[in-house]
XYZ file of C-alpha atoms in Angstrom:
737
model
C 7.986 37.372 89.447
C 11.239 34.303 90.120
C 8.944 31.096 89.007
C 11.728 28.160 88.125
C 11.657 25.914 85.126
C 11.020 22.346 86.625
C 14.111 21.405 83.759
C 17.187 21.315 84.992
C 19.926 22.608 83.099
C 23.589 21.710 83.070
C 26.365 24.548 81.630
C 30.015 23.286 81.079
C 32.346 26.354 81.073
C 34.642 28.987 81.752
C 34.293 31.620 84.880
C 34.601 34.851 83.207
C 34.165 37.654 85.589
C 32.839 37.031 89.492
C 30.210 40.130 89.825
C 29.202 39.780 93.408
C 30.306 37.323 96.601
C 29.410 36.736 99.849
C 32.320 35.434 101.573
C 29.998 34.801 104.621
C 28.024 32.461 102.797
C 29.097 31.819 99.193
C 26.153 33.261 97.558
C 28.365 34.474 94.047
C 26.717 36.503 91.098
C 29.599 35.820 87.269
C 29.745 35.536 83.955
C 30.204 31.799 82.955
C 31.762 31.941 78.753
C 29.968 27.860 77.671
C 31.831 25.210 76.353
C 28.961 26.477 73.139
C 30.505 30.591 73.078
C 26.840 30.837 74.959
C 27.088 34.347 77.880
C 25.140 33.456 80.896
C 25.001 35.347 83.990
C 24.521 32.742 86.925
C 23.539 33.176 90.770
C 24.197 30.624 93.467
C 25.795 29.454 96.457
C 29.419 28.352 94.978
C 32.100 29.788 97.733
C 35.254 30.750 96.806
C 34.412 31.578 92.951
C 37.350 33.073 90.811
C 38.173 34.058 87.279
C 39.159 31.601 85.321
C 37.548 28.448 86.533
C 36.443 25.639 85.315
C 32.820 25.235 85.657
C 29.762 22.615 85.230
C 26.754 24.882 86.851
C 23.101 22.736 86.713
C 20.324 24.910 87.512
C 17.452 25.896 85.747
C 16.254 30.011 83.970
C 15.169 32.569 86.177
C 13.364 36.089 85.208
C 15.073 38.959 88.048
C 12.565 41.347 87.972
C 15.572 43.562 88.081
C 18.348 42.302 86.095
C 16.211 39.940 84.521
C 17.022 36.496 83.138
C 19.681 34.495 85.113
C 20.797 31.273 85.108
C 19.886 30.218 89.017
C 22.333 27.613 89.969
C 21.476 24.469 92.787
C 24.667 22.734 91.989
C 27.833 22.150 90.643
C 31.474 20.926 89.817
C 34.122 22.285 90.110
C 37.481 21.766 87.329
C 41.387 23.307 87.564
C 42.002 25.548 84.468
C 43.718 22.723 82.212
C 45.379 24.954 79.163
C 47.702 27.810 79.614
C 45.583 30.416 79.360
C 43.410 29.511 81.790
C 45.445 28.377 84.666
C 47.085 32.144 83.619
C 43.635 33.888 83.846
C 43.249 32.251 87.267
C 46.353 32.425 89.085
C 46.183 36.570 87.676
C 42.646 36.745 89.594
C 43.925 36.977 92.967
C 42.906 33.053 93.594
C 46.199 32.489 95.513
C 47.514 34.886 98.005
C 50.208 36.037 97.133
C 50.416 35.673 92.704
C 49.440 38.800 91.237
C 49.275 39.350 87.069
C 52.954 39.718 86.800
C 53.845 36.979 88.925
C 51.346 35.064 86.969
C 52.701 35.951 84.105
C 56.521 34.074 84.843
C 55.146 31.820 86.518
C 53.274 30.040 83.134
C 55.860 31.655 80.903
C 57.560 29.452 83.028
C 56.239 26.778 84.179
C 53.395 26.614 81.312
C 50.748 23.433 82.394
C 53.364 22.461 85.138
C 52.479 25.139 86.966
C 50.383 23.843 89.540
C 51.850 21.394 90.669
C 55.303 23.384 90.729
C 53.008 25.193 93.000
C 51.395 22.540 95.865
C 54.164 20.181 95.208
C 57.507 21.664 94.623
C 57.680 25.444 95.852
C 61.714 25.743 95.977
C 61.769 25.621 91.846
C 59.179 28.655 91.868
C 62.007 30.298 93.888
C 63.978 29.985 90.953
C 61.534 32.920 89.642
C 62.919 36.502 90.251
C 60.706 38.588 92.684
C 59.758 35.537 94.600
C 61.663 34.270 97.385
C 62.106 30.845 98.794
C 59.637 32.324 102.103
C 57.415 33.995 99.244
C 57.309 30.838 97.494
C 56.427 28.911 100.737
C 53.607 31.135 101.028
C 52.307 30.539 97.681
C 52.716 26.951 98.192
C 50.433 26.665 101.263
C 47.556 29.021 99.353
C 47.522 26.812 96.620
C 47.815 23.520 99.213
C 44.432 25.023 101.028
C 42.277 26.425 97.557
C 43.073 22.448 97.356
C 41.928 21.104 100.366
C 39.507 23.482 100.262
C 37.975 22.139 96.838
C 38.393 18.802 98.031
C 36.280 19.514 100.840
C 33.337 21.024 98.949
C 33.242 18.623 96.254
C 33.032 15.201 98.269
C 30.582 17.319 100.447
C 28.503 18.351 97.455
C 27.316 14.660 97.329
C 25.658 15.126 100.852
C 24.614 18.900 101.896
C 23.945 21.867 100.218
C 26.307 24.725 99.618
C 25.506 26.497 102.783
C 26.757 23.797 105.373
C 29.744 22.736 103.389
C 31.080 26.030 104.175
C 30.281 25.834 107.198
C 32.232 21.864 107.767
C 34.753 23.924 105.553
C 35.387 26.585 108.076
C 35.460 24.227 111.239
C 37.388 21.751 110.150
C 39.810 23.417 106.963
C 41.467 20.665 104.440
C 41.003 18.086 107.356
C 37.195 18.471 106.514
C 36.994 15.129 104.315
C 40.109 13.179 107.120
C 37.803 13.875 109.651
C 34.687 12.901 108.391
C 35.797 9.727 107.198
C 37.458 8.815 110.402
C 33.820 9.731 112.180
C 30.863 10.682 110.407
C 29.020 11.618 113.523
C 31.094 14.491 114.595
C 29.094 16.026 111.967
C 25.710 15.385 114.001
C 27.686 16.740 117.342
C 30.053 20.078 115.625
C 28.095 20.691 112.886
C 24.540 23.069 114.003
C 22.174 22.598 111.611
C 23.469 18.677 110.328
C 20.736 16.336 112.417
C 21.958 12.107 113.077
C 19.657 11.301 109.875
C 22.150 13.942 107.637
C 24.915 12.391 109.787
C 23.768 8.412 109.235
C 23.598 9.153 105.491
C 26.641 9.983 104.959
C 28.226 7.302 107.012
C 26.287 4.616 105.492
C 27.494 6.012 101.916
C 31.398 5.751 103.091
C 30.665 2.280 104.589
C 30.350 2.775 108.131
C 29.297 0.057 110.042
C 25.480 -0.186 111.705
C 26.790 -1.547 115.072
C 29.623 0.945 115.716
C 30.149 2.229 118.622
C 30.595 5.780 117.172
C 27.141 5.048 115.417
C 25.255 3.895 118.343
C 26.660 6.355 121.116
C 25.150 9.021 117.800
C 21.896 7.601 117.951
C 21.594 7.728 121.878
C 22.570 11.142 122.186
C 20.427 12.133 119.240
C 17.037 10.351 121.181
C 18.448 12.709 124.235
C 18.213 16.107 121.806
C 15.513 15.045 120.024
C 12.998 14.002 122.969
C 14.440 17.774 124.717
C 13.603 19.934 121.371
C 10.278 18.156 120.411
C 8.879 17.386 123.991
C 10.221 19.489 126.672
C 12.295 16.437 128.243
C 16.019 16.584 129.551
C 15.930 12.762 130.252
C 14.774 9.572 129.297
C 13.954 6.635 131.306
C 16.832 3.991 131.212
C 14.728 1.315 129.594
C 12.967 3.695 127.346
C 15.849 5.358 126.280
C 17.717 2.140 124.814
C 15.161 0.359 122.662
C 13.139 3.969 121.267
C 17.273 3.657 120.413
C 17.924 -0.028 119.264
C 14.808 0.698 116.965
C 15.939 4.153 115.407
C 19.700 1.580 115.301
C 17.602 -1.242 113.778
C 20.669 -2.295 115.976
C 19.718 -4.928 119.378
C 18.815 -3.713 122.381
C 21.307 -5.891 123.955
C 24.038 -3.843 121.667
C 22.379 -0.899 122.429
C 22.187 -0.996 126.265
C 26.081 -1.908 126.614
C 27.365 0.741 124.624
C 24.691 2.586 127.252
C 26.503 1.794 129.450
C 29.659 2.094 128.525
C 28.950 6.382 127.548
C 27.035 6.130 132.015
C 30.313 5.434 133.050
C 32.669 7.416 130.709
C 30.626 10.348 132.425
C 28.466 11.344 128.526
C 25.905 10.426 129.730
C 24.594 10.809 133.410
C 21.590 8.567 135.716
C 19.512 10.155 138.281
C 16.763 7.606 140.412
C 13.708 9.134 141.406
C 11.929 7.849 144.456
C 11.524 4.178 143.343
C 11.141 4.345 139.472
C 13.195 3.787 137.051
C 16.806 6.085 136.789
C 16.298 8.737 134.749
C 19.028 9.114 131.979
C 20.492 12.186 131.530
C 22.564 13.920 128.863
C 26.175 15.742 130.245
C 24.833 18.461 129.414
C 21.266 18.711 130.636
C 22.655 16.996 133.650
C 24.771 20.137 134.015
C 22.128 22.693 133.651
C 19.720 20.955 136.444
C 22.385 20.250 138.912
C 24.262 23.470 138.886
C 20.650 25.376 138.642
C 19.341 23.367 141.505
C 22.667 23.844 143.776
C 22.849 28.195 142.397
C 19.083 28.699 143.641
C 19.290 26.724 147.261
C 23.249 28.439 147.444
C 21.062 32.076 147.054
C 18.304 30.927 149.406
C 21.039 30.130 151.967
C 23.323 33.408 151.234
C 20.171 35.839 151.875
C 20.411 37.826 153.873
C 17.865 39.220 156.286
C 15.580 42.177 156.634
C 14.046 42.605 160.275
C 10.358 41.690 159.232
C 9.409 45.294 161.557
C 11.494 47.261 159.488
C 10.046 44.938 156.337
C 6.622 46.422 157.997
C 7.172 49.929 158.039
C 8.555 49.713 154.393
C 5.628 48.120 152.700
C 3.801 50.894 154.875
C 5.457 53.583 153.650
C 4.923 53.211 149.675
C 1.025 52.169 150.677
C 1.284 56.469 151.921
C 3.398 58.006 149.177
C 1.373 55.933 146.122
C -1.702 56.119 147.926
C -2.941 52.397 147.273
C -3.742 49.877 149.478
C -2.565 46.756 148.964
C -4.080 43.259 149.057
C -3.246 40.769 151.975
C -2.515 38.427 149.318
C -0.401 41.369 147.184
C 1.290 42.727 150.920
C 2.920 38.499 151.720
C 4.200 38.502 148.475
C 5.977 41.935 149.086
C 7.199 40.865 151.963
C 8.493 37.362 151.483
C 10.561 38.944 147.587
C 12.225 41.303 150.555
C 12.890 38.506 153.298
C 13.717 35.754 150.968
C 17.041 35.315 149.109
C 14.953 33.377 146.331
C 11.175 33.957 146.206
C 8.485 32.982 143.546
C 5.027 34.832 142.316
C 2.901 33.157 140.339
C -1.391 33.751 139.014
C -2.997 34.387 136.488
C -4.086 37.473 134.682
C -5.396 40.593 136.559
C -4.176 39.457 140.265
C -2.220 42.136 140.104
C 1.548 40.632 139.747
C 2.287 44.317 138.338
C 1.719 46.194 140.757
C 4.104 44.100 143.171
C 6.612 44.587 140.622
C 6.225 47.891 141.071
C 6.767 48.220 144.501
C 9.171 45.713 145.136
C 11.366 48.433 142.515
C 10.555 51.014 144.259
C 11.754 49.229 147.579
C 14.586 47.944 146.704
C 15.973 50.859 145.103
C 14.898 53.204 148.163
C 17.075 50.470 150.670
C 19.614 51.541 147.565
C 19.956 47.907 145.942
C 20.310 47.477 142.149
C 17.533 46.019 140.240
C 17.822 44.135 136.894
C 14.255 43.736 135.475
C 14.478 40.402 132.488
C 11.986 38.294 131.035
C 13.227 35.455 127.853
C 12.349 37.319 124.976
C 11.746 40.728 123.266
C 8.000 40.858 123.376
C 7.938 39.665 127.417
C 10.369 42.300 128.140
C 8.807 44.712 126.362
C 5.778 44.666 127.820
C 7.112 44.340 131.418
C 9.232 47.967 130.613
C 6.009 49.176 129.536
C 3.744 48.053 132.662
C 7.307 48.570 135.508
C 7.803 52.145 133.161
C 11.394 50.544 134.167
C 14.169 49.907 131.345
C 13.238 45.376 130.732
C 16.099 43.452 128.642
C 15.736 39.954 127.765
C 17.511 37.697 129.280
C 20.205 37.401 126.687
C 20.631 40.671 126.242
C 21.565 41.668 130.016
C 23.701 38.505 129.786
C 25.434 40.434 127.049
C 25.170 37.574 124.290
C 27.573 37.327 121.324
C 28.933 35.061 119.459
C 32.492 32.798 119.145
C 34.315 33.021 115.979
C 32.112 30.125 115.356
C 29.465 31.692 115.528
C 28.142 29.459 118.480
C 26.081 31.884 120.770
C 28.409 32.295 124.410
C 27.970 34.540 127.142
C 30.291 37.776 128.606
C 28.146 37.694 130.988
C 29.447 34.434 133.934
C 31.326 33.040 136.568
C 34.627 35.568 136.035
C 32.325 38.096 134.892
C 28.996 38.637 137.450
C 26.131 40.851 136.832
C 26.218 43.813 139.390
C 22.502 44.255 140.625
C 21.483 43.335 144.039
C 18.027 41.836 142.416
C 17.082 39.766 139.728
C 13.539 39.962 138.924
C 12.693 37.317 136.228
C 9.330 37.847 134.741
C 7.873 34.928 132.180
C 9.438 32.589 134.033
C 6.676 30.024 132.691
C 8.767 30.247 129.110
C 12.062 30.082 130.010
C 14.021 26.012 129.821
C 16.230 25.231 132.244
C 20.078 25.871 130.256
C 18.880 29.608 130.003
C 18.050 29.550 133.881
C 21.696 27.780 133.728
C 22.673 30.904 132.224
C 21.565 33.454 134.329
C 22.020 31.797 137.508
C 25.835 32.218 136.540
C 26.315 35.453 135.507
C 23.996 36.183 139.366
C 26.453 36.885 142.191
C 26.601 35.492 145.734
C 23.752 37.731 147.979
C 22.471 38.750 145.819
C 18.353 37.773 146.055
C 16.276 36.505 142.905
C 12.123 37.089 142.689
C 10.579 34.116 139.694
C 7.555 35.381 138.434
C 4.770 33.962 136.447
C 1.387 31.816 135.187
C 2.540 28.190 136.501
C -1.298 27.390 134.760
C 0.476 28.528 131.185
C 2.312 26.277 128.626
C 5.739 25.430 129.883
C 8.845 26.240 127.833
C 9.392 25.256 124.286
C 12.558 24.310 125.407
C 13.406 21.430 127.374
C 12.529 21.496 131.520
C 9.882 22.790 133.085
C 11.698 24.788 135.136
C 8.594 26.914 137.249
C 6.470 23.621 137.568
C 9.648 22.315 139.307
C 10.652 24.896 141.440
C 6.672 25.563 142.646
C 6.307 21.235 143.150
C 10.238 21.449 145.712
C 8.640 23.294 148.047
C 12.061 25.112 148.629
C 11.807 28.464 148.214
C 8.671 30.611 149.148
C 5.476 30.743 146.656
C 2.657 33.219 147.112
C 0.069 33.028 144.307
C -2.244 35.752 144.003
C -5.410 34.491 142.783
C -8.078 37.868 143.621
C -9.109 38.789 140.037
C -8.318 43.297 139.964
C -7.248 44.210 136.668
C -11.180 43.585 135.366
C -13.999 46.365 133.933
C -17.474 45.542 134.873
C -18.329 44.221 131.498
C -15.066 42.354 130.619
C -15.682 39.034 130.067
C -12.395 38.062 128.933
C -10.694 38.122 132.017
C -13.512 36.450 133.599
C -13.280 33.403 131.184
C -9.467 32.807 131.410
C -9.570 32.213 135.025
C -13.388 30.248 134.617
C -10.513 27.869 132.062
C -8.260 27.661 134.217
C -11.042 26.004 136.666
C -12.379 24.015 134.446
C -15.076 25.841 133.460
C -16.946 26.138 130.471
C -16.292 30.201 128.922
C -19.586 32.460 128.650
C -20.169 33.720 125.219
C -21.383 37.932 125.679
C -23.593 39.633 123.355
C -22.570 41.873 121.242
C -21.146 44.421 123.470
C -19.161 41.925 124.674
C -15.752 41.611 124.407
C -15.564 37.987 124.126
C -17.303 35.978 122.018
C -17.563 32.600 120.448
C -18.316 32.451 116.403
C -19.970 28.483 115.288
C -18.228 26.836 112.832
C -18.103 23.219 112.136
C -15.171 22.771 109.284
C -12.034 23.647 108.593
C -12.346 25.237 105.612
C -15.335 27.899 107.144
C -13.028 28.111 110.175
C -10.356 29.653 107.479
C -13.070 31.666 105.690
C -14.777 33.393 109.308
C -10.920 34.205 110.047
C -10.114 35.839 107.340
C -13.857 37.396 106.757
C -13.183 38.724 110.771
C -10.076 40.291 109.138
C -10.609 41.750 105.921
C -14.209 42.469 107.021
C -16.080 42.684 109.973
C -13.972 43.989 112.349
C -12.752 46.784 109.604
C -16.278 47.403 109.417
C -17.109 47.874 112.828
C -13.828 49.424 113.782
C -12.023 51.104 111.053
C -9.903 50.624 108.503
C -7.028 50.503 111.025
C -8.796 47.655 112.890
C -6.106 44.988 111.579
C -3.070 46.209 113.261
C -4.178 45.421 116.313
C -5.106 42.367 115.568
C -3.902 39.009 116.090
C -4.000 35.328 115.168
C -3.638 32.667 117.709
C -3.576 29.129 116.512
C -3.250 26.577 118.385
C -1.573 24.273 115.152
C 0.566 25.727 112.530
C -0.967 22.119 110.092
C -3.878 22.110 109.018
C -6.738 24.623 107.196
C -7.172 26.376 110.858
C -3.222 26.359 111.488
C -0.779 29.437 111.182
C 0.603 27.953 107.681
C -2.726 28.163 105.693
C -4.268 30.979 107.575
C -1.273 33.126 107.271
C -1.103 32.930 102.927
C -4.999 33.316 103.039
C -4.574 36.387 105.097
C -1.494 37.555 103.120
C -3.301 36.914 100.500
C -6.705 38.911 101.319
C -5.100 41.711 103.275
C -1.618 42.787 100.598
C -1.591 40.205 97.696
C 0.469 40.516 94.489
C 1.029 43.997 93.360
C 2.353 44.316 89.428
C 3.755 47.497 91.482
C 4.366 46.563 94.886
C 7.653 44.500 95.043
C 8.281 41.136 96.421
C 10.346 38.092 96.580
C 10.252 34.433 96.619
C 12.714 33.000 99.406
C 12.648 30.034 101.387
C 9.575 28.739 99.418
C 7.452 31.857 100.968
C 6.161 35.028 99.056
C 7.590 38.803 100.985
C 5.733 41.115 99.690
C 6.269 44.962 100.485
C 3.490 45.653 103.390
C 3.771 41.698 105.125
C 3.680 41.801 108.316
C 6.985 39.146 110.040
C 8.296 38.044 112.829
C 11.027 37.189 113.638
C 12.106 33.295 114.603
C 15.747 33.442 116.534
C 17.475 36.525 118.495
C 19.716 38.043 116.365
C 22.005 40.607 118.617
C 24.125 41.050 115.502
C 21.165 42.929 113.085
C 21.881 46.922 113.433
C 18.604 49.207 113.547
C 18.108 53.169 113.124
C 15.306 54.999 114.706
C 15.389 58.442 115.166
C 17.988 58.874 114.287
C 20.084 56.634 117.183
C 21.146 52.888 116.399
C 21.629 49.616 117.614
C 21.691 46.137 117.740
C 19.671 43.010 117.596
C 16.479 41.998 116.916
C 15.019 39.149 118.881
C 12.474 35.785 118.246
C 9.075 37.095 118.608
C 9.696 40.586 117.515
C 6.936 41.540 114.376
C 7.207 43.690 111.673
C 6.194 45.664 108.853
C 8.238 45.379 105.067
C 8.654 48.855 104.291
C 11.129 48.240 101.123
C 12.751 45.750 99.185
C 16.126 46.270 97.509
C 16.726 44.364 94.205
C 19.909 45.290 93.654
C 21.407 45.243 96.937
C 19.236 42.019 97.637
C 17.516 43.771 100.296
C 14.631 44.710 102.593
C 13.539 47.353 105.168
C 11.407 45.800 107.875
C 9.888 48.280 110.691
C 9.833 46.530 113.952
C 7.791 49.475 115.973
C 10.138 51.851 114.871
C 13.075 50.216 114.603
C 14.083 49.816 110.948
C 16.918 47.016 109.917
C 17.848 46.287 106.698
C 17.910 42.343 106.157
C 19.512 40.950 103.246
C 18.118 38.046 101.323
C 20.175 35.774 102.361
C 18.646 36.899 106.256
C 15.302 35.861 105.647
C 15.653 32.532 107.122
C 14.596 34.231 110.871
C 11.634 35.267 109.171
C 8.871 34.435 109.314
C 5.024 35.668 108.215
C 3.055 37.130 111.200
C -0.665 37.426 110.274
C -0.986 34.185 112.360
C 1.012 32.773 115.020
C 0.764 29.548 117.258
C -0.018 30.171 120.967
C 3.328 28.386 121.477
C 4.794 32.171 119.587
C 2.388 34.009 121.559
C 3.849 33.597 125.111
C 4.767 36.712 127.022
C 2.683 39.407 124.955
C -0.848 41.281 125.091
C -2.630 42.282 121.986
C -5.744 44.664 121.594
C -7.770 41.857 119.361
C -7.248 37.915 119.532
C -8.639 35.270 117.184
C -8.353 32.804 118.133
C -9.333 29.848 114.890
C -10.160 26.478 116.483
C -9.953 23.144 113.945
C -9.280 19.510 113.893
C -5.804 19.598 115.379
C -3.502 16.735 117.167
C -5.346 15.933 120.456
C -2.387 16.398 122.189
C -3.406 20.595 120.974
C -6.774 19.611 123.121
C -5.862 20.973 125.965
C -6.627 23.289 128.834
C -3.871 25.124 129.495
C -2.888 25.608 125.604
C -6.601 27.477 125.625
C -5.674 28.847 128.706
C -3.117 30.442 127.074
C -4.462 31.810 124.124
C -6.885 33.537 125.639
C -5.107 35.526 128.381
C -2.872 37.115 125.487
C -6.031 39.398 124.664
C -6.736 42.741 126.409
C -9.439 43.907 124.445
C -11.150 41.108 122.701
C -11.775 37.648 122.455
C -13.352 35.911 119.042
C -13.434 31.814 119.576
C -14.316 30.772 115.459
C -14.675 26.500 116.193
C -16.853 24.142 116.823
C -17.710 24.815 120.755
C -17.774 21.275 121.739
C -13.461 20.984 120.990
C -13.305 23.872 122.982
C -15.373 22.084 125.788
C -12.939 18.987 124.532
C -10.251 21.348 125.823
C -11.546 22.392 128.929
C -12.563 19.341 129.798
C -8.855 18.284 129.506
C -5.953 19.041 131.818
C -3.622 16.719 131.749
C -0.456 17.911 131.069
C 1.951 16.430 129.112
C 4.631 13.884 131.668
C 8.368 15.652 131.018
C 11.196 13.996 132.105
C 13.100 16.617 133.973
C 15.397 16.409 137.194
C 15.199 20.200 138.733
C 12.540 18.611 141.644
C 14.256 15.956 143.008
C 17.962 17.909 142.729
C 16.164 20.865 144.632
C 14.680 18.670 147.325
C 18.107 16.920 147.706
C 20.161 19.974 148.661
């Protein structure tokens, strides 16, 4: 539908008409008359485009389902108009604030081809034209200079960045951007989201920056710290490892990096912490601040706790047992007692051990005591599940903290030290998923004297982001912790919870018979694993449980890569479940085909997306939310997605926030439950063959688990209880309080 030719074509000409332009991202639809008198309709990201501009566009011809043949622009060059007619057209287009068609005529009539020079450099001459005051002439000149600065920035940046990023750079630094970059190109990776160190280093090399410049080495060291936080969850790195890896990355002497690292530590740009007799850990200032603040605030909340008489607590527990006609197990009773008596309390345990029962009791008791309770979780799906199991409203942490965006599109929280949460009790679920920066943000908004109850399964995978929050909190032994280990939620015939606990104890799962809810289908080649997963989704499960069963199936893979990884499985399942059809709208965006009927997942929190449900309106679609593409509008360049009854319109440019959701990684599945879970086990990377990853995948299922793959690999995962080392400081900081 949208296939490009491989050959890059160039056209030069004048912009005759601008049909549409998106001021935010620069996406434009325009008509250009080429130097050979050919009229071309072109589309692409060309910010601040105006009629009368001279362009050279590079790209290829495509075919749009509605608009037909059009030229897709990959890159471009702008030139200012040179003849009087083109200058008049440009000035008449409204490109320069303060100049309309009549004023444009007067300027060009008097100054001809010198008009641009007069506007930019001699505004006093411009004021000689009737209708243009001296103040207006200065404003026009300033507007033109800004336009000229924008053009120079865009032309400089096009050598290194796409138009979207170039627009970001211009919005950040304005017409001074070129000077900023030439002075220190490494500000690009520290101040412009989406630009990494390697790209900034490329720019630096192109403009002649020295390999051993201090700015480069500082940026490289910070990059190593940041990269290890994103990829490996470290909040810090041992000093010797940091300098050695940085020297290797930068291609400079170790002594040079070590010396500059010392200067950064002395200046407070980096911070060190010694744990025991080991070598010091080196933190970025941001990571250290997040862990130190979290340790200090949790310790403070524990100290400020107002004790409740033990006898009163027992009476409260007995009262709810009578009113709810329930008898709590000893560990559950202990957990309720600790949550009521402590300022900070941690509840952990596997599936089916009664964590939700404890939470429901706490909500009831705290409410009866007149205390306001907030329920929160790190993801939208986890918050939704918390709401469903407790029948009380739960919010994502971001929503609870009322996150929005600054003028620079940077996320910020309205709830903070200067605007504290009003609730007296904060109950946080799925704490294993919380990274240290989100923990810090939450704690900054908790008022002194409030209680914090932290709930999670410490045997699941740690957070994707930096930190090892739940494990560090438990290991510090600073706060009362109760581990529930008695299984309650289990049917007599169910193997899911039973096997989850077997896996967690290092015992191999038991496969059931045809009436069971836990199966292992032996497949030894990755291609057979993938084919079987597709067959289960398309044929075997629908044949047994009905055609509508697919909506209840979730494929959860340890890896994105490989034949049994999510990327390949999403493609295969889409082709089988929702194949190409000439009558079904589809669109290729960001190298992926989106089609009406596709199951898709939001991959980051977006609090500005507007939705409508049953006549009600709201905002916010969150990381992990899953929906179905209902419709596409080629004219408005948008698609309609149904997220469990919430209908959201996505501009095509926003689909970089979407991924197909027929299959997802284990990490993406955290905090959610699905009726039927299929787990493909392929020949993936050794670091993914771990017990806690398999355990996390199995515990996502409510009704059925089907493992497809080599049983020996499953056993290997169960046997591997090694946890990847995370360098963090939270435990040490807590123990020092």
